[in-house]
mmCIF file of C-alpha atoms in Angstrom:
data_model
loop_
_atom_site.group_PDB
_atom_site.id
_atom_site.type_symbol
_atom_site.label_atom_id
_atom_site.label_comp_id
_atom_site.label_asym_id
_atom_site.label_seq_id
_atom_site.Cartn_x
_atom_site.Cartn_y
_atom_site.Cartn_z
ATOM 1 C CA UNK A 1 -6.949 1.559 16.901
ATOM 2 C CA UNK A 2 -5.342 -0.324 14.055
ATOM 3 C CA UNK A 3 -1.603 -0.475 13.442
ATOM 4 C CA UNK A 4 -0.235 -0.688 9.933
ATOM 5 C CA UNK A 5 3.264 -1.814 10.596
ATOM 6 C CA UNK A 6 4.769 -5.234 11.016
ATOM 7 C CA UNK A 7 5.671 -4.289 14.591
ATOM 8 C CA UNK A 8 2.391 -4.319 16.551
ATOM 9 C CA UNK A 9 3.716 -4.689 20.096
ATOM 10 C CA UNK A 10 2.799 -1.046 20.873
ATOM 11 C CA UNK A 11 -0.827 -2.199 20.953
ATOM 12 C CA UNK A 12 -0.056 -4.114 24.119
ATOM 13 C CA UNK A 13 2.466 -1.661 25.479
ATOM 14 C CA UNK A 14 -0.081 1.196 25.421
ATOM 15 C CA UNK A 15 -3.145 -0.997 26.066
ATOM 16 C CA UNK A 16 -4.962 0.170 22.893
ATOM 17 C CA UNK A 17 -8.453 -0.981 21.990
ATOM 18 C CA UNK A 18 -7.257 -2.992 18.968
ATOM 19 C CA UNK A 19 -9.516 -3.124 15.905
ATOM 20 C CA UNK A 20 -7.364 -4.805 13.243
ATOM 21 C CA UNK A 21 -7.903 -5.286 9.548
ATOM 22 C CA UNK A 22 -8.835 -8.871 8.564
ATOM 23 C CA UNK A 23 -5.309 -9.312 7.142
ATOM 24 C CA UNK A 24 -3.542 -7.440 9.920
ATOM 25 C CA UNK A 25 -0.002 -7.692 8.539
ATOM 26 C CA UNK A 26 0.286 -5.696 5.301
ATOM 27 C CA UNK A 27 3.010 -7.906 3.863
ATOM 28 C CA UNK A 28 0.580 -10.873 3.941
ATOM 29 C CA UNK A 29 -1.867 -9.140 1.609
ATOM 30 C CA UNK A 30 -0.723 -10.904 -1.571
ATOM 31 C CA UNK A 31 -3.960 -10.794 -3.588
ATOM 32 C CA UNK A 32 -6.542 -8.149 -4.553
ATOM 33 C CA UNK A 33 -9.188 -10.171 -2.719
ATOM 34 C CA UNK A 34 -7.283 -9.883 0.566
ATOM 35 C CA UNK A 35 -6.682 -6.179 -0.079
ATOM 36 C CA UNK A 36 -10.434 -5.671 -0.630
ATOM 37 C CA UNK A 37 -11.154 -7.314 2.744
ATOM 38 C CA UNK A 38 -8.953 -4.709 4.438
ATOM 39 C CA UNK A 39 -10.429 -1.894 2.319
ATOM 40 C CA UNK A 40 -13.943 -2.897 3.370
ATOM 41 C CA UNK A 41 -12.931 -2.789 7.043
ATOM 42 C CA UNK A 42 -11.884 0.864 6.659
ATOM 43 C CA UNK A 43 -15.118 1.692 4.816
ATOM 44 C CA UNK A 44 -17.343 -0.071 7.356
ATOM 45 C CA UNK A 45 -19.046 1.155 10.518
ATOM 46 C CA UNK A 46 -16.488 -0.853 12.518
ATOM 47 C CA UNK A 47 -13.548 1.069 11.005
ATOM 48 C CA UNK A 48 -11.060 2.093 13.693
ATOM 49 C CA UNK A 49 -11.090 5.733 14.815
ATOM 50 C CA UNK A 50 -7.282 5.869 14.826
ATOM 51 C CA UNK A 51 -4.687 4.342 12.481
ATOM 52 C CA UNK A 52 -1.023 4.180 13.398
ATOM 53 C CA UNK A 53 1.381 3.446 10.576
ATOM 54 C CA UNK A 54 5.077 3.534 9.881
ATOM 55 C CA UNK A 55 6.933 3.859 6.591
ATOM 56 C CA UNK A 56 8.266 0.326 6.662
ATOM 57 C CA UNK A 57 7.740 -2.411 4.108
ATOM 58 C CA UNK A 58 9.519 -5.660 3.493
ATOM 59 C CA UNK A 59 11.360 -7.003 0.456
ATOM 60 C CA UNK A 60 12.044 -3.562 -1.054
ATOM 61 C CA UNK A 61 8.340 -2.937 -1.736
ATOM 62 C CA UNK A 62 6.781 0.480 -2.348
ATOM 63 C CA UNK A 63 4.525 1.522 0.534
ATOM 64 C CA UNK A 64 1.699 2.827 -1.698
ATOM 65 C CA UNK A 65 1.794 -0.254 -3.913
ATOM 66 C CA UNK A 66 1.121 -2.582 -1.004
ATOM 67 C CA UNK A 67 -2.565 -2.818 -0.038
ATOM 68 C CA UNK A 68 -3.484 -0.228 -2.702
ATOM 69 C CA UNK A 69 -7.254 -0.426 -2.210
ATOM 70 C CA UNK A 70 -6.770 -0.176 1.543
ATOM 71 C CA UNK A 71 -4.579 2.903 1.002
ATOM 72 C CA UNK A 72 -7.302 4.482 -1.198
ATOM 73 C CA UNK A 73 -9.847 4.055 1.604
ATOM 74 C CA UNK A 74 -7.340 5.537 4.077
ATOM 75 C CA UNK A 75 -6.704 8.586 1.871
ATOM 76 C CA UNK A 76 -10.449 9.146 1.484
ATOM 77 C CA UNK A 77 -11.443 8.674 5.120
ATOM 78 C CA UNK A 78 -8.523 9.515 7.413
ATOM 79 C CA UNK A 79 -6.432 12.617 8.116
ATOM 80 C CA UNK A 80 -2.917 12.919 9.552
ATOM 81 C CA UNK A 81 -3.001 14.163 13.146
ATOM 82 C CA UNK A 82 0.495 13.380 14.470
ATOM 83 C CA UNK A 83 3.895 12.286 13.212
ATOM 84 C CA UNK A 84 5.628 11.769 16.514
ATOM 85 C CA UNK A 85 4.029 8.722 18.143
ATOM 86 C CA UNK A 86 7.064 6.704 19.281
ATOM 87 C CA UNK A 87 7.869 3.258 17.996
ATOM 88 C CA UNK A 88 10.514 1.945 20.384
ATOM 89 C CA UNK A 89 10.669 -1.510 18.843
ATOM 90 C CA UNK A 90 10.738 -0.684 15.122
ATOM 91 C CA UNK A 91 12.756 2.520 15.417
ATOM 92 C CA UNK A 92 11.642 6.003 14.472
ATOM 93 C CA UNK A 93 8.199 7.493 14.781
ATOM 94 C CA UNK A 94 4.779 6.439 13.595
ATOM 95 C CA UNK A 95 2.282 8.451 11.596
ATOM 96 C CA UNK A 96 -1.084 8.810 13.350
ATOM 97 C CA UNK A 97 -4.264 9.204 11.311
ATOM 98 C CA UNK A 98 -7.733 9.962 12.641
ATOM 99 C CA UNK A 99 -11.003 8.947 11.016
ATOM 100 C CA UNK A 100 -12.683 11.884 9.245
ATOM 101 C CA UNK A 101 -16.095 12.990 10.455
ATOM 102 C CA UNK A 102 -17.514 12.587 6.958
ATOM 103 C CA UNK A 103 -16.803 9.477 4.931
ATOM 104 C CA UNK A 104 -15.789 10.310 1.361
ATOM 105 C CA UNK A 105 -16.494 8.137 -1.647
ATOM 106 C CA UNK A 106 -13.935 7.526 -4.329
ATOM 107 C CA UNK A 107 -14.419 6.158 -7.794
ATOM 108 C CA UNK A 108 -12.003 4.686 -10.261
ATOM 109 C CA UNK A 109 -12.411 5.831 -13.863
ATOM 110 C CA UNK A 110 -10.806 4.231 -16.876
ATOM 111 C CA UNK A 111 -8.625 6.809 -18.595
ATOM 112 C CA UNK A 112 -6.658 4.702 -20.999
ATOM 113 C CA UNK A 113 -5.849 1.158 -22.003
ATOM 114 C CA UNK A 114 -2.425 0.469 -23.446
ATOM 115 C CA UNK A 115 -0.008 -2.393 -23.917
ATOM 116 C CA UNK A 116 3.582 -1.858 -22.825
ATOM 117 C CA UNK A 117 6.435 -4.310 -22.596
ATOM 118 C CA UNK A 118 8.257 -5.136 -19.396
ATOM 119 C CA UNK A 119 11.339 -2.921 -19.287
ATOM 120 C CA UNK A 120 9.709 -0.189 -21.373
ATOM 121 C CA UNK A 121 9.499 3.314 -19.887
ATOM 122 C CA UNK A 122 5.992 4.726 -19.592
ATOM 123 C CA UNK A 123 5.523 8.425 -18.722
ATOM 124 C CA UNK A 124 2.561 9.362 -16.521
ATOM 125 C CA UNK A 125 1.342 12.853 -17.370
ATOM 126 C CA UNK A 126 -2.094 13.179 -15.829
ATOM 127 C CA UNK A 127 -1.526 16.279 -13.717
ATOM 128 C CA UNK A 128 -2.050 15.980 -9.987
ATOM 129 C CA UNK A 129 -4.690 13.241 -10.197
ATOM 130 C CA UNK A 130 -4.016 10.011 -8.368
ATOM 131 C CA UNK A 131 -3.303 7.270 -10.903
ATOM 132 C CA UNK A 132 -4.379 3.748 -10.073
ATOM 133 C CA UNK A 133 -3.399 1.184 -12.682
ATOM 134 C CA UNK A 134 -4.371 -2.401 -13.264
ATOM 135 C CA UNK A 135 -1.946 -4.584 -15.126
ATOM 136 C CA UNK A 136 -2.285 -7.908 -16.864
ATOM 137 C CA UNK A 137 1.138 -9.409 -16.276
ATOM 138 C CA UNK A 138 1.413 -13.017 -17.341
ATOM 139 C CA UNK A 139 4.268 -15.379 -16.629
ATOM 140 C CA UNK A 140 6.169 -16.929 -19.530
ATOM 141 C CA UNK A 141 6.595 -20.709 -19.574
ATOM 142 C CA UNK A 142 9.949 -20.481 -17.707
ATOM 143 C CA UNK A 143 8.307 -18.053 -15.266
ATOM 144 C CA UNK A 144 5.458 -20.511 -14.627
ATOM 145 C CA UNK A 145 7.957 -23.284 -13.965
ATOM 146 C CA UNK A 146 9.846 -21.121 -11.465
ATOM 147 C CA UNK A 147 6.534 -20.186 -9.820
ATOM 148 C CA UNK A 148 5.617 -23.884 -9.484
ATOM 149 C CA UNK A 149 8.876 -24.435 -7.624
ATOM 150 C CA UNK A 150 7.802 -21.688 -5.158
ATOM 151 C CA UNK A 151 10.400 -19.246 -6.478
ATOM 152 C CA UNK A 152 8.501 -16.848 -8.753
ATOM 153 C CA UNK A 153 10.693 -14.520 -10.783
ATOM 154 C CA UNK A 154 10.862 -11.084 -9.154
ATOM 155 C CA UNK A 155 9.124 -8.108 -10.708
ATOM 156 C CA UNK A 156 10.639 -4.688 -10.058
ATOM 157 C CA UNK A 157 9.146 -1.300 -10.818
ATOM 158 C CA UNK A 158 11.441 1.656 -11.398
ATOM 159 C CA UNK A 159 9.961 5.078 -10.716
ATOM 160 C CA UNK A 160 11.526 8.377 -11.728
ATOM 161 C CA UNK A 161 10.454 11.033 -9.234
ATOM 162 C CA UNK A 162 9.698 14.668 -10.092
ATOM 163 C CA UNK A 163 13.188 15.642 -8.829
ATOM 164 C CA UNK A 164 14.825 13.155 -11.239
ATOM 165 C CA UNK A 165 15.769 10.594 -8.588
ATOM 166 C CA UNK A 166 15.043 6.962 -9.398
ATOM 167 C CA UNK A 167 13.555 4.424 -7.014
ATOM 168 C CA UNK A 168 13.340 0.695 -7.679
ATOM 169 C CA UNK A 169 10.895 -1.443 -5.745
ATOM 170 C CA UNK A 170 9.932 -5.089 -5.808
ATOM 171 C CA UNK A 171 6.327 -5.721 -6.729
ATOM 172 C CA UNK A 172 3.887 -8.620 -6.415
ATOM 173 C CA UNK A 173 2.294 -9.737 -9.716
ATOM 174 C CA UNK A 174 -1.205 -10.546 -8.339
ATOM 175 C CA UNK A 175 -1.338 -7.151 -6.563
ATOM 176 C CA UNK A 176 -0.272 -5.364 -9.767
ATOM 177 C CA UNK A 177 -2.967 -7.179 -11.703
ATOM 178 C CA UNK A 178 -5.525 -6.151 -9.078
ATOM 179 C CA UNK A 179 -4.444 -2.511 -9.131
ATOM 180 C CA UNK A 180 -1.861 -0.202 -7.607
ATOM 181 C CA UNK A 181 -1.199 3.470 -6.966
ATOM 182 C CA UNK A 182 1.523 4.418 -9.403
ATOM 183 C CA UNK A 183 2.143 8.177 -9.561
ATOM 184 C CA UNK A 184 2.624 9.042 -5.896
ATOM 185 C CA UNK A 185 5.714 8.208 -3.920
ATOM 186 C CA UNK A 186 5.748 8.106 -0.150
ATOM 187 C CA UNK A 187 8.918 7.521 1.824
ATOM 188 C CA UNK A 188 8.975 10.250 4.463
ATOM 189 C CA UNK A 189 6.520 11.956 6.786
ATOM 190 C CA UNK A 190 7.119 15.193 4.882
ATOM 191 C CA UNK A 191 5.319 13.926 1.771
ATOM 192 C CA UNK A 192 2.540 12.002 3.525
ATOM 193 C CA UNK A 193 -1.036 12.660 2.375
ATOM 194 C CA UNK A 194 -2.678 15.544 4.219
#
């Protein structure tokens, strides 16, 4: 079992056979290299049979834009089996996923390369396909100075959902540059991947 939530005490409460990702707290996965370590765990023979996750992130982040490569491997190789596993410490219920009998492969294909400015709206009209983008965000000189002082300027991504509602989430520049899932939004069990 692996738990993808910052609250992992249920592992001990229920005496699970814990098989964690190398970076076992999602919020600590700040670089694509760390994300790839976790992705490889879920693609390996030692991948856990069960994943337990909760729709909780920190710092106003988007769940699918945190550990994006890890999430791709989860979508390819795990299926939702339960949405009611209790989480007494973090509140609410956890989503339970079970490893699929057959491991699927996924590939990333370049569709388009385009330059857009920060603050510019960019429509994503690629049908129902999952869109994974890589950015090349560079800090300005003032941004570099703030970063050197350990206070990097925040980057926020605003998404307009199919129903017209807007969601704004904080994003991490190195993770954006490594790649992120951009056209799916997950905030409830009702719209979790099946």
